[in-house]
Short mmCIF file of C-alpha atoms in Angstrom, two decimals:
data_model
loop_
_atom_site.label_atom_id
_atom_site.label_comp_id
_atom_site.label_asym_id
_atom_site.label_seq_id
_atom_site.Cartn_x
_atom_site.Cartn_y
_atom_site.Cartn_z
CA MET Q 1 18.96 -32.55 7.62
CA ASP Q 2 15.29 -31.63 8.12
CA ASN Q 3 14.23 -28.39 6.41
CA LYS Q 4 12.15 -27.44 9.44
CA TYR Q 5 15.33 -26.24 11.17
CA VAL Q 6 16.69 -24.06 8.34
CA TYR Q 7 15.23 -20.80 9.63
CA LEU Q 8 16.42 -21.55 13.15
CA ILE Q 9 19.94 -22.37 11.93
CA THR Q 10 20.07 -19.16 9.89
CA GLY Q 11 19.05 -17.18 12.96
CA ILE Q 12 21.60 -18.94 15.16
CA PHE Q 13 24.31 -18.27 12.59
CA SER Q 14 23.52 -14.55 12.81
CA PHE Q 15 23.27 -14.66 16.59
CA LEU Q 16 26.78 -16.12 16.86
CA ILE Q 17 28.10 -13.08 14.99
CA TRP Q 18 26.05 -10.88 17.34
CA ILE Q 19 27.69 -12.53 20.35
CA LEU Q 20 31.13 -11.97 18.83
CA PHE Q 21 30.42 -8.26 18.32
CA TYR Q 22 29.05 -8.01 21.86
CA ALA Q 23 32.21 -9.59 23.26
CA LEU Q 24 34.58 -7.43 21.20
CA ARG Q 25 33.24 -3.99 22.15
CA LYS Q 26 31.94 -3.23 25.64
CA ASP Q 27 31.25 0.38 24.66
CA LEU Q 28 28.73 -0.73 22.01
CA ARG Q 29 26.73 -3.10 24.19
CA ARG Q 30 23.99 -0.67 25.23
CA LYS Q 31 23.37 0.40 21.63
CA LEU Q 32 23.59 -3.20 20.45
CA ILE Q 33 20.99 -4.48 22.90
CA LYS Q 34 18.60 -1.54 22.45
CA VAL Q 35 18.56 -1.74 18.66
CA SER Q 36 18.46 -5.55 18.68
CA LEU Q 37 15.33 -5.62 20.83
CA PHE Q 38 13.65 -3.24 18.40
CA GLY Q 39 14.75 -5.48 15.54
CA GLY Q 40 13.45 -8.59 17.26
CA PHE Q 41 9.93 -7.22 17.55
CA ALA Q 42 10.11 -5.81 14.02
CA GLY Q 43 11.00 -9.30 12.83
CA LEU Q 44 7.86 -10.68 14.41
CA ILE Q 45 5.65 -8.00 12.86
CA SER Q 46 7.16 -8.12 9.36
CA GLU Q 47 6.25 -11.76 8.85
CA TYR Q 48 2.61 -10.68 8.61
CA TRP Q 49 3.49 -9.53 5.10
CA TYR Q 50 6.33 -11.90 4.15
CA PHE Q 51 4.26 -15.02 4.82
CA LYS Q 52 1.66 -13.77 2.36
CA ASP Q 53 3.76 -13.41 -0.76
CA TYR Q 54 7.46 -14.05 -0.15
CA TRP Q 55 8.18 -17.24 1.79
CA GLN Q 56 6.62 -19.79 4.13
CA PRO Q 57 9.44 -21.61 5.94
CA HIS Q 58 9.11 -24.26 8.60
CA SER Q 59 9.60 -23.03 12.16
CA ILE Q 60 9.42 -24.46 15.66
CA PHE Q 61 5.70 -23.65 15.76
CA GLY Q 62 4.88 -24.79 12.23
CA ILE Q 63 4.37 -23.04 8.86
CA LYS Q 64 2.97 -19.52 8.31
CA THR Q 65 3.00 -18.77 12.02
CA ILE Q 66 4.94 -16.26 14.12
CA SER Q 67 7.78 -18.07 15.87
CA PRO Q 68 10.91 -17.55 18.00
CA GLU Q 69 12.99 -17.69 14.82
CA ASP Q 70 11.47 -14.41 13.68
CA PHE Q 71 12.59 -12.68 16.87
CA ILE Q 72 16.04 -14.32 16.88
CA PHE Q 73 16.78 -13.31 13.30
CA GLY Q 74 15.40 -9.77 13.65
CA PHE Q 75 17.24 -9.31 16.95
CA SER Q 76 20.55 -10.49 15.51
CA ILE Q 77 20.55 -8.78 12.12
CA ALA Q 78 19.43 -5.44 13.57
CA GLY Q 79 22.23 -5.43 16.12
CA ILE Q 80 24.86 -6.61 13.66
CA SER Q 81 23.94 -3.99 11.08
CA VAL Q 82 23.94 -1.05 13.48
CA VAL Q 83 27.44 -1.73 14.87
CA VAL Q 84 29.21 -3.45 11.96
CA TYR Q 85 30.83 -0.19 10.82
CA ASP Q 86 32.13 0.48 14.33
CA ILE Q 87 33.56 -3.04 14.55
CA PHE Q 88 35.37 -3.03 11.21
CA PHE Q 89 36.52 0.60 11.20
CA LYS Q 90 37.14 0.98 14.94
CA THR Q 91 34.84 3.93 15.53
CA THR Q 92 32.40 4.94 18.23
CA ASP Q 93 29.68 7.58 18.62
CA GLU Q 94 29.60 11.04 20.13
CA ALA Q 95 26.74 13.54 20.38
CA PHE Q 96 27.22 16.29 17.83
CA PHE Q 97 23.99 17.09 15.97
CA ILE Q 98 20.44 17.79 17.07
CA ASN Q 99 18.65 14.45 17.23
CA ASN Q 100 16.00 13.44 14.69
CA LYS Q 101 14.01 11.01 16.83
CA LYS Q 102 10.64 12.50 15.87
CA ILE Q 103 11.49 12.38 12.17
CA PHE Q 104 12.75 8.82 12.49
CA GLY Q 105 9.60 7.80 14.34
CA LEU Q 106 7.57 9.30 11.50
CA MET Q 107 9.64 7.28 9.02
CA ILE Q 108 8.77 4.07 10.86
CA LEU Q 109 5.06 4.94 10.76
CA MET Q 110 5.34 5.80 7.06
CA SER Q 111 7.03 2.45 6.34
CA ILE Q 112 4.18 0.57 8.03
CA GLY Q 113 1.68 2.65 6.09
CA SER Q 114 3.50 1.89 2.84
CA PHE Q 115 3.25 -1.84 3.59
CA PHE Q 116 -0.52 -1.66 3.98
CA LEU Q 117 -0.85 0.50 0.86
CA PHE Q 118 1.54 -1.14 -1.56
CA ILE Q 119 1.36 -4.76 -0.37
CA ASP Q 120 -2.15 -5.25 1.00
CA TYR Q 121 -4.02 -2.79 -1.22
CA LEU Q 122 -2.01 -2.53 -4.45
CA GLY Q 123 -0.58 -6.06 -4.39
CA TYR Q 124 3.14 -5.40 -4.78
CA ASN Q 125 5.49 -8.02 -3.38
CA SER Q 126 6.64 -7.40 0.19
CA ILE Q 127 10.36 -7.92 -0.44
CA PHE Q 128 10.44 -5.18 -3.09
CA VAL Q 129 8.30 -2.78 -1.07
CA THR Q 130 10.62 -3.31 1.90
CA SER Q 131 13.81 -2.79 -0.10
CA ILE Q 132 12.56 0.27 -1.97
CA THR Q 133 11.31 1.82 1.27
CA LEU Q 134 14.71 1.25 2.89
CA ILE Q 135 16.50 2.80 -0.09
CA ILE Q 136 14.27 5.89 -0.05
CA PHE Q 137 14.71 6.44 3.68
CA THR Q 138 18.47 5.88 3.46
CA ILE Q 139 18.77 8.47 0.70
CA TYR Q 140 16.69 10.91 2.73
CA MET Q 141 18.92 10.47 5.80
CA LEU Q 142 22.03 10.95 3.68
CA ILE Q 143 20.63 14.16 2.19
CA GLN Q 144 20.08 15.44 5.72
CA ARG Q 145 23.38 14.05 7.03
CA SER Q 146 25.97 13.84 4.26
CA ASP Q 147 28.60 12.85 6.83
CA LEU Q 148 26.97 9.40 7.06
CA TRP Q 149 27.51 8.26 3.48
CA LYS Q 150 30.53 6.07 4.30
CA GLU Q 151 28.59 4.34 7.06
CA ALA Q 152 25.75 3.59 4.64
CA LEU Q 153 28.09 2.36 1.91
CA PHE Q 154 30.27 0.10 4.01
CA SER Q 155 27.58 -1.15 6.40
CA GLY Q 156 25.48 -2.26 3.45
CA LEU Q 157 28.46 -3.87 1.74
CA ILE Q 158 29.70 -5.75 4.82
CA VAL Q 159 26.23 -7.02 5.75
CA LEU Q 160 25.78 -8.16 2.14
CA ILE Q 161 29.10 -10.04 2.17
CA MET Q 162 28.33 -11.69 5.51
CA ALA Q 163 24.91 -12.78 4.22
CA PHE Q 164 26.45 -14.12 1.02
CA VAL Q 165 28.98 -16.23 2.94
CA SER Q 166 26.40 -17.64 5.35
CA TYR Q 167 23.92 -18.39 2.56
CA HIS Q 168 26.63 -20.07 0.51
CA ILE Q 169 27.41 -22.40 3.39
CA ILE Q 170 23.81 -23.09 4.41
CA PHE Q 171 22.10 -23.35 1.03
CA ASN Q 172 24.84 -24.65 -1.26
CA PHE Q 173 26.15 -27.37 1.04
CA ILE Q 174 23.41 -28.31 3.52
CA PHE Q 175 19.87 -27.32 2.45
CA LEU Q 176 20.09 -27.32 -1.33
CA ASP Q 177 16.35 -27.50 -2.04
CA PHE Q 178 15.10 -25.06 0.60
CA TRP Q 179 14.29 -22.14 -1.68
CA ASP Q 180 12.60 -24.36 -4.24
CA LYS Q 181 10.18 -25.57 -1.57
CA TYR Q 182 9.49 -22.55 0.63
CA TRP Q 183 10.23 -19.47 -1.49
CA LEU Q 184 7.01 -18.18 -3.06
CA LEU Q 185 8.96 -16.42 -5.82
CA SER Q 186 10.56 -19.67 -6.96
CA LYS Q 187 9.79 -20.42 -10.62
CA THR Q 188 8.57 -16.86 -11.20
CA LYS Q 189 10.31 -14.07 -13.09
CA TYR Q 190 11.59 -12.78 -9.75
CA GLY Q 191 12.91 -16.14 -8.59
CA ILE Q 192 16.48 -15.47 -9.66
CA THR Q 193 19.28 -17.24 -7.82
CA ILE Q 194 23.00 -16.61 -8.16
CA TYR Q 195 26.06 -18.64 -7.25
CA GLY Q 196 24.01 -21.79 -6.80
CA ASN Q 197 21.02 -21.45 -4.48
CA ILE Q 198 21.29 -17.85 -3.25
CA PRO Q 199 18.18 -15.76 -4.08
CA LEU Q 200 18.97 -12.35 -5.52
CA THR Q 201 16.06 -10.86 -3.55
CA GLU Q 202 17.68 -11.98 -0.30
CA LEU Q 203 20.90 -10.17 -1.16
CA LEU Q 204 18.90 -7.10 -2.17
CA TRP Q 205 17.21 -7.09 1.22
CA TYR Q 206 20.47 -7.49 3.17
CA TRP Q 207 22.16 -4.71 1.22
CA THR Q 208 19.32 -2.23 1.62
CA TRP Q 209 18.78 -3.16 5.27
CA GLY Q 210 22.50 -2.91 6.07
CA SER Q 211 22.75 0.53 4.46
CA PHE Q 212 19.66 1.78 6.28
CA ALA Q 213 20.56 0.38 9.70
CA GLY Q 214 24.14 1.54 9.34
CA VAL Q 215 23.06 5.19 9.50
CA ALA Q 216 19.65 5.06 11.22
CA TYR Q 217 20.96 5.11 14.80
CA ASN Q 218 23.27 8.08 14.32
CA PHE Q 219 20.66 9.95 12.30
CA ALA Q 220 17.98 9.47 14.96
CA SER Q 221 20.27 10.16 17.93
CA GLY Q 222 22.19 13.07 16.40
CA LYS Q 223 25.54 11.35 16.89
CA ARG Q 224 28.59 11.09 14.65
CA LYS Q 225 31.43 8.64 14.28
CA ILE Q 226 34.80 9.29 15.90
CA PRO Q 227 37.88 7.02 16.21
CA PHE Q 228 37.64 4.51 19.04
CA SER Q 229 40.51 4.04 21.43
CA LYS Q 230 40.54 1.54 24.30
#
């Protein structure tokens, strides 16, 4: 199968999980859509850095160009990560704490600033800057809200497992040479793959993103988890 469709297939794979989550829990739909839209636009913006030093996959519009795949993937993975704990542990949200929307907004601005500083100016690789930034912000949120540690732990773990399964199917059975061709870290000291053709940096990103997204919504909105009953 043509490598030009790999990114699209990966996004569709995630979107199918998104649809399943949407169908399973009507009470989560508003949160799911709101966060997913944010993630979709973030996916478009983030490729400004990833295309420079991390990967350059084929897309519908070509190579090294913003494409619908960026929005589809960002939309899907953001929504999945923010509700995955609710889905697996049958919880929902209730207002309980004072919201931290201003602080969270500042964190987003700081993350963008860190990208310009550490990637564009200092030359560090975008995947590591992203992951370290996510870890730092997750730790900060957990210091402020110690009640969210389980959400961070299990959201990160579940998102990591889901990514591992999908990557195993896509890159160990269908597109075996994808990362050799389009991954800019291939054949470098950071180009480590495990269990066949699964890049370790990809799993690092999914774990840190899942942990961050798993607590970000409740931290920003001042909500906590409670048992869900139909």
